[in-house]
Structures are given as C-alpha cells and as structure tokens.
XYZ file of C-alpha atoms in Angstrom:
356
model
C 0.147 -0.086 0.205
C 1.523 3.178 -1.200
C 2.302 5.806 1.581
C 0.317 9.591 1.349
C 2.223 12.411 0.843
C -1.033 14.197 2.344
C -3.803 14.560 3.818
C -4.801 14.201 0.279
C -4.114 10.589 -0.272
C -5.350 9.670 2.939
C -8.081 7.125 2.669
C -10.220 5.244 4.766
C -8.964 1.861 3.546
C -4.684 3.124 4.574
C -6.258 4.206 8.138
C -7.890 1.017 8.659
C -4.586 -1.177 8.201
C -2.973 0.748 11.398
C -6.385 1.098 13.470
C -7.662 -2.542 12.564
C -6.977 -3.487 15.893
C -10.012 -0.666 17.768
C -12.439 -1.998 15.581
C -13.680 -1.069 11.324
C -12.792 2.762 10.783
C -16.717 3.987 9.042
C -15.634 7.750 8.836
C -12.566 10.658 9.008
C -12.648 13.749 8.641
C -9.122 16.364 8.365
C -8.934 19.979 10.085
C -5.580 21.814 10.167
C -3.824 21.995 12.880
C -3.409 25.688 14.013
C -0.156 26.891 15.451
C 1.439 23.859 15.398
C 2.621 23.279 11.702
C 6.604 24.078 12.005
C 8.972 24.878 9.028
C 9.715 20.868 7.774
C 5.906 19.276 8.264
C 2.480 19.542 7.596
C 0.084 19.146 10.704
C -3.888 17.962 10.278
C -5.882 16.307 12.888
C -7.533 13.811 12.056
C -11.577 12.766 13.364
C -11.620 9.284 13.243
C -15.426 8.072 13.103
C -15.700 4.002 14.255
C -18.408 1.677 13.652
C -20.143 0.924 17.003
C -18.178 -1.915 18.163
C -14.923 -0.029 18.480
C -12.662 -0.860 21.107
C -13.527 1.599 24.110
C -10.150 2.706 23.586
C -10.289 3.931 20.149
C -8.949 6.946 19.500
C -11.113 9.602 18.579
C -8.810 11.773 16.692
C -4.913 11.654 15.976
C -2.416 13.999 14.481
C -0.407 13.176 11.482
C 2.475 14.917 10.396
C 3.507 14.410 6.598
C 7.315 15.719 5.146
C 6.749 19.197 3.383
C 7.530 18.843 -0.074
C 9.390 22.481 -0.588
C 12.490 21.831 1.504
C 15.940 21.309 1.202
C 17.907 17.964 0.796
C 19.345 17.910 3.912
C 16.168 17.858 5.289
C 14.477 14.988 3.974
C 17.802 13.405 4.483
C 18.069 14.155 8.096
C 15.184 15.124 9.884
C 12.475 12.832 8.991
C 14.897 9.784 9.108
C 15.708 10.880 12.105
C 12.196 11.432 13.947
C 10.938 7.673 12.486
C 13.944 6.518 13.661
C 13.494 7.384 17.478
C 10.116 6.243 17.580
C 10.440 2.917 16.205
C 13.410 2.557 18.444
C 13.922 1.717 22.072
C 15.090 4.968 23.111
C 10.788 5.974 22.298
C 10.584 5.159 25.730
C 7.839 6.470 27.684
C 8.715 5.190 31.484
C 11.286 7.510 30.868
C 10.329 10.233 28.319
C 6.852 11.856 28.126
C 5.524 10.659 25.427
C 2.594 11.104 22.217
C 1.715 7.396 21.759
C 2.839 6.862 18.192
C 0.100 4.936 15.700
C 2.550 4.719 12.311
C 5.755 6.012 11.162
C 7.735 5.523 7.908
C 9.951 7.159 6.226
C 12.112 6.806 2.735
C 13.981 9.449 2.091
C 14.680 8.525 -1.574
C 10.728 9.802 -2.527
C 10.701 12.687 -0.272
C 7.989 10.873 1.844
C 7.271 10.238 5.151
C 4.336 10.482 7.463
C 3.842 10.202 11.445
C 0.737 9.258 13.022
C 0.462 10.079 17.002
C -2.211 11.130 19.515
C -3.880 14.100 19.577
C -2.228 15.890 22.302
C -5.514 18.672 22.541
C -6.296 17.744 26.388
C -2.519 19.570 27.198
C -1.331 22.871 26.850
C 1.992 24.103 24.538
C 3.642 26.951 23.949
C 5.711 28.285 21.205
C 8.671 30.539 20.774
C 6.540 33.346 21.368
C 4.573 32.055 24.589
C 3.227 29.360 27.433
C 6.672 30.021 29.595
C 6.083 29.879 33.622
C 8.925 29.312 35.942
C 7.458 25.695 36.810
C 7.502 24.912 33.514
C 10.866 25.553 32.736
C 11.597 24.243 36.132
C 9.741 20.432 35.100
C 11.768 20.532 32.072
C 15.178 21.273 33.043
C 14.416 18.694 35.629
C 13.432 16.470 32.605
C 15.948 16.915 30.640
C 18.661 16.382 33.546
C 16.615 12.887 34.310
C 16.732 11.483 30.482
C 20.440 12.629 30.193
C 21.566 11.379 33.430
C 20.312 8.218 31.886
C 22.694 7.796 28.632
C 25.505 10.043 30.269
C 28.629 8.668 28.499
C 27.124 5.631 27.974
C 27.114 4.090 24.093
C 23.693 3.484 22.606
C 23.032 0.194 20.548
C 21.079 -0.058 17.475
C 20.930 3.751 16.709
C 22.808 4.152 12.911
C 19.396 6.469 12.263
C 21.697 8.926 14.991
C 23.047 10.083 11.885
C 24.919 13.171 13.861
C 23.756 16.636 15.102
C 22.916 20.139 14.441
C 25.846 21.325 14.297
C 27.687 19.433 11.862
C 23.714 20.217 9.417
C 24.875 23.975 10.252
C 28.172 23.803 8.977
C 27.513 21.364 6.257
C 25.354 23.535 4.599
C 27.124 26.621 5.340
C 25.471 28.263 2.275
C 22.230 27.921 3.043
C 21.491 30.131 6.077
C 24.488 32.811 5.339
C 22.519 33.111 2.375
C 19.413 33.754 4.034
C 21.123 36.299 7.143
C 22.720 38.505 4.835
C 18.931 39.038 2.898
C 18.064 39.638 6.594
C 20.815 42.172 6.668
C 19.827 43.977 3.846
C 15.939 44.659 5.086
C 16.468 44.823 8.840
C 18.742 47.589 10.373
C 20.771 46.457 13.130
C 24.196 46.937 14.141
C 25.109 43.291 16.082
C 23.320 41.677 12.820
C 25.274 44.619 10.237
C 28.421 42.772 12.269
C 27.172 39.088 11.612
C 27.274 40.006 7.990
C 30.668 41.390 7.662
C 32.491 38.439 10.149
C 30.211 36.028 8.760
C 33.125 33.541 7.024
C 34.745 34.006 10.055
C 31.820 32.961 12.112
C 31.297 29.898 10.290
C 35.086 28.452 10.047
C 35.055 28.716 14.121
C 31.859 26.851 14.260
C 33.698 23.895 11.943
C 36.607 24.360 14.583
C 34.490 24.463 17.573
C 31.910 21.559 16.667
C 33.885 18.154 17.711
C 33.395 20.445 21.729
C 30.095 19.009 21.233
C 30.913 15.599 20.546
C 33.743 15.500 23.521
C 32.857 14.063 26.696
C 30.650 14.542 28.254
C 27.870 13.374 26.093
C 24.836 11.903 26.403
C 21.125 11.712 24.647
C 19.325 14.457 23.756
C 16.153 15.521 22.219
C 17.849 18.715 20.108
C 14.791 20.854 20.424
C 13.481 20.952 23.466
C 12.147 24.371 22.814
C 8.494 24.949 24.490
C 6.161 24.992 20.545
C 7.416 20.697 21.551
C 6.591 21.036 24.499
C 3.254 19.864 26.550
C 1.953 20.348 29.704
C -1.062 19.459 32.113
C -3.868 21.619 34.037
C -0.957 22.069 36.739
C 2.287 22.448 34.405
C 4.404 19.099 34.745
C 5.946 18.147 31.084
C 3.087 15.662 29.924
C 5.017 15.021 26.671
C 7.852 16.381 24.243
C 7.367 15.605 20.736
C 9.152 16.531 17.633
C 12.357 14.714 17.860
C 13.746 15.391 14.306
C 16.919 16.056 15.459
C 18.100 13.724 18.394
C 21.949 13.162 18.682
C 24.546 12.237 20.819
C 25.541 14.551 22.515
C 26.604 17.241 25.204
C 23.723 17.866 27.086
C 23.498 21.285 27.124
C 22.506 21.882 24.167
C 18.973 20.764 25.128
C 19.490 23.293 27.486
C 20.494 26.210 24.665
C 16.829 25.004 22.646
C 15.015 25.406 26.152
C 16.697 28.487 27.628
C 18.405 30.272 24.409
C 15.798 30.006 21.946
C 12.170 29.284 24.115
C 11.739 32.864 26.188
C 11.995 36.763 25.768
C 15.861 37.985 27.142
C 13.805 39.826 30.501
C 12.861 36.244 31.459
C 15.359 34.061 30.500
C 17.589 36.857 32.306
C 15.709 36.225 35.334
C 15.637 32.525 35.710
C 19.177 31.575 33.417
C 21.224 30.368 36.430
C 18.779 29.078 38.426
C 17.708 27.084 36.095
C 21.724 25.971 35.246
C 21.582 24.828 38.723
C 18.730 22.869 38.567
C 20.400 21.106 36.020
C 23.441 20.031 37.884
C 21.748 19.557 40.727
C 19.711 16.980 39.000
C 22.669 15.575 37.495
C 24.487 15.254 40.604
C 21.125 13.632 42.074
C 20.755 11.185 39.233
C 24.372 9.820 39.828
C 26.157 11.517 37.958
C 29.539 12.897 38.866
C 32.731 15.083 37.801
C 30.757 17.066 35.783
C 31.108 21.340 37.505
C 29.617 24.592 37.244
C 32.146 26.019 35.574
C 32.382 23.216 33.348
C 28.464 23.512 32.680
C 28.713 27.396 31.631
C 31.178 27.214 29.672
C 29.701 24.644 27.843
C 26.528 26.301 27.895
C 27.998 29.420 26.573
C 29.461 27.439 23.154
C 25.929 25.800 22.556
C 24.533 29.026 23.145
C 26.456 30.244 19.927
C 25.588 27.311 17.696
C 21.945 28.484 19.532
C 21.802 31.615 18.254
C 22.813 31.491 14.751
C 20.505 28.560 14.467
C 17.340 31.004 15.537
C 18.550 34.041 13.211
C 18.887 31.685 10.237
C 15.669 29.743 11.075
C 14.472 33.533 11.087
C 15.583 34.954 7.881
C 14.993 31.807 6.162
C 11.375 32.208 6.623
C 11.197 35.650 6.780
C 9.084 37.263 4.044
C 9.030 41.000 5.023
C 5.470 41.350 6.269
C 4.910 43.002 9.930
C 4.302 40.902 11.559
C 7.535 38.434 10.555
C 9.967 41.990 10.805
C 8.466 42.061 14.814
C 9.131 38.776 15.415
C 12.982 39.171 13.709
C 13.965 42.349 15.763
C 12.743 40.053 18.840
C 15.173 37.406 17.445
C 17.689 39.764 17.528
C 16.707 41.010 20.882
C 17.041 37.149 22.208
C 20.317 36.885 20.543
C 22.202 39.706 20.731
C 21.293 39.700 24.523
C 22.925 36.236 25.388
C 26.202 36.869 23.546
C 26.412 39.724 25.320
C 25.885 38.036 28.879
C 27.863 35.193 27.987
C 30.301 36.916 26.341
C 30.240 34.726 23.579
C 32.388 35.906 20.918
C 35.558 35.841 23.718
C 34.456 32.942 24.948
C 34.372 31.055 20.997
C 38.038 33.291 20.241
C 36.273 36.117 17.437
C 36.952 39.656 18.376
C 34.489 41.924 17.970
C-alpha cells in the first residue's frame, strides 16, 4: 500500500490498516492544526469515526505529520529519518520520556516521503517561541532533561544507526543555506549586531567548524535537540506531559538541550531572571541521579558555546522564513534581541575566539 504524502491521499482503507485493532473505521474528517505547523512539516488532525463495535480505547482523533515538499534535500536526509528512527527505537521509552503514542511511522528519503501518526494531545497545553513559559514549566522541563541525560550519560547507544549526527554538523555542512538568508535579512533589518554578523559571516562559519568537535567531546549523552516550548506539552498543573518533534536527536553534550529551552524559548528579560537557577537545577538533578565529575564551571563553558550555535540556528531559521511582513519584522527584531542579549551576557564572541 502506497504511503500518503498529504492529507488528500489519506483513505479509510489506509487508516484501517493502522487502527484495525480498535475496530472498523467508517469515516474521517481532516482539520488543519493551528499554531503547530513548523518549518519542516505539515500537520493535520483527523477526526476518526469508528463503527459501533469499536473498542473503548479507540482514538477519537489523531495528529498526522507529513513531510513538506519544498524543503532543502538535507531535511529529507536528516530530519525525517531521525524522527522515524526515534519512534521505532528502544529510546522511545514512555517510562523515561513523556511521549505522544505513535500509531504509525514511515520514511523514504529517496522519495521524499514521511508520515507520522500520533496521539492527539489536544487536552494539554503547549507553547511556542513566543509564549507558554512559566517558571514551573521551565523547572519541570529542566528536571526532565537532566533525568534523560543522566540515563545516557557517557553510555553507548545500541541500534542507533538512525542517529546521523547533530545539528551543528548539519549547520556547517549546509553553511550556504543560513549564510545567504542572514545576508538577505541584514539588508532588510537595520541592526548593528546583525551588521557585525554579516561582515564576519565567513569567520563565524570557520569558527563553527573549529568548535564543532567540542559538542562530541566527553561527557556526552542522548539529547532531544530541539527542546523549545513549541515542542513541549503540559498538564493543568504544569507537569510535563509530552515531548514531540524528535527530528534533531543526537548523542552530544546535554547543554544543547538547555540552550534550545532557555536561549530559543524565552525573551531576554525572562531568561535573565531564571537562567542561572535553571542551570543550577540541571546540575543538582544530574548529581542526584548519580552523575559525577561535571562541575558548574564546565557546565557554564559548555552552555555558552552551545548558545553560540543556538543563536545562529535561531537567526538562520528566522532569516530563512522572513517574508518582509510587519509580523515577520517584529519577530526578527525579537530574535535579534534574544541572541544579542545572551551573546553579551555570556561574552560569547570572546569565548569562541572572535574579536568584536
């Protein structure tokens, strides 16, 4: 049976093959998912109608994720196989990671096809890069990340051929992609920090190449890779209920998850208020989970280097999607404020060896 590439190719027969254990599907309806369609995928909600003999646990709705058909080739070769591989692996352990139930997953990079059928998390609360953060949610997420990282701290991961690398390698290997977008953005948005980046873009890319080895130097662990608020769901008590979008998992330093959560997810003023407490919480939780030999100074150095990559990832994504509208201009300025503020607070140019 062929794999649907978009919602128009979905059929009752195809869905029946997935949900046959729950009964017979009579019909389904398609809804667009507002607020959660990202750069690299198209999401729809399916309202499923089963016959009267359906099992009591039959899902009333599910989320279906398709590959975008307009992405650069590296997205098809890296992002989708990684997410498919994760959900098929022993790492997708609901006893360790709060997950949406995966009903089906398929990926064929050569045909640029990918589909993921997941539990609908509509009853939970999620955020985005613009909203959704509270102190309790931040602390609960950091506690989860520390526990996940401690589970795989300096341990090999068997049967993980689908872990193809990490985001830093991807950024460097496709340096022209963010470079051209950033240069274009600098011609539209007037900002001294962005001007400095544009003038020194080649030096910055060379520095990123030079420092990429630090991400895979011990201690390393298994990370989500994109733990910003748009990929997190919480219950009514702000407990972490599910983590989605496993497109960037890697075996590198755990601080790259922290940089996504803290650097990407929250405005500068919020970050400055909670950042050091969050780092302390992470280190304390690692220690409580049995990790030793990783001190506060090393954590903060690793974190500052992770922010270097995090910053260019955020600006690159912002630049690549910038369309010149007033809404995008406001978001571009917010991204620049976030990145410039943590570059200044952590003296990142000096840390990575670029003179300003």
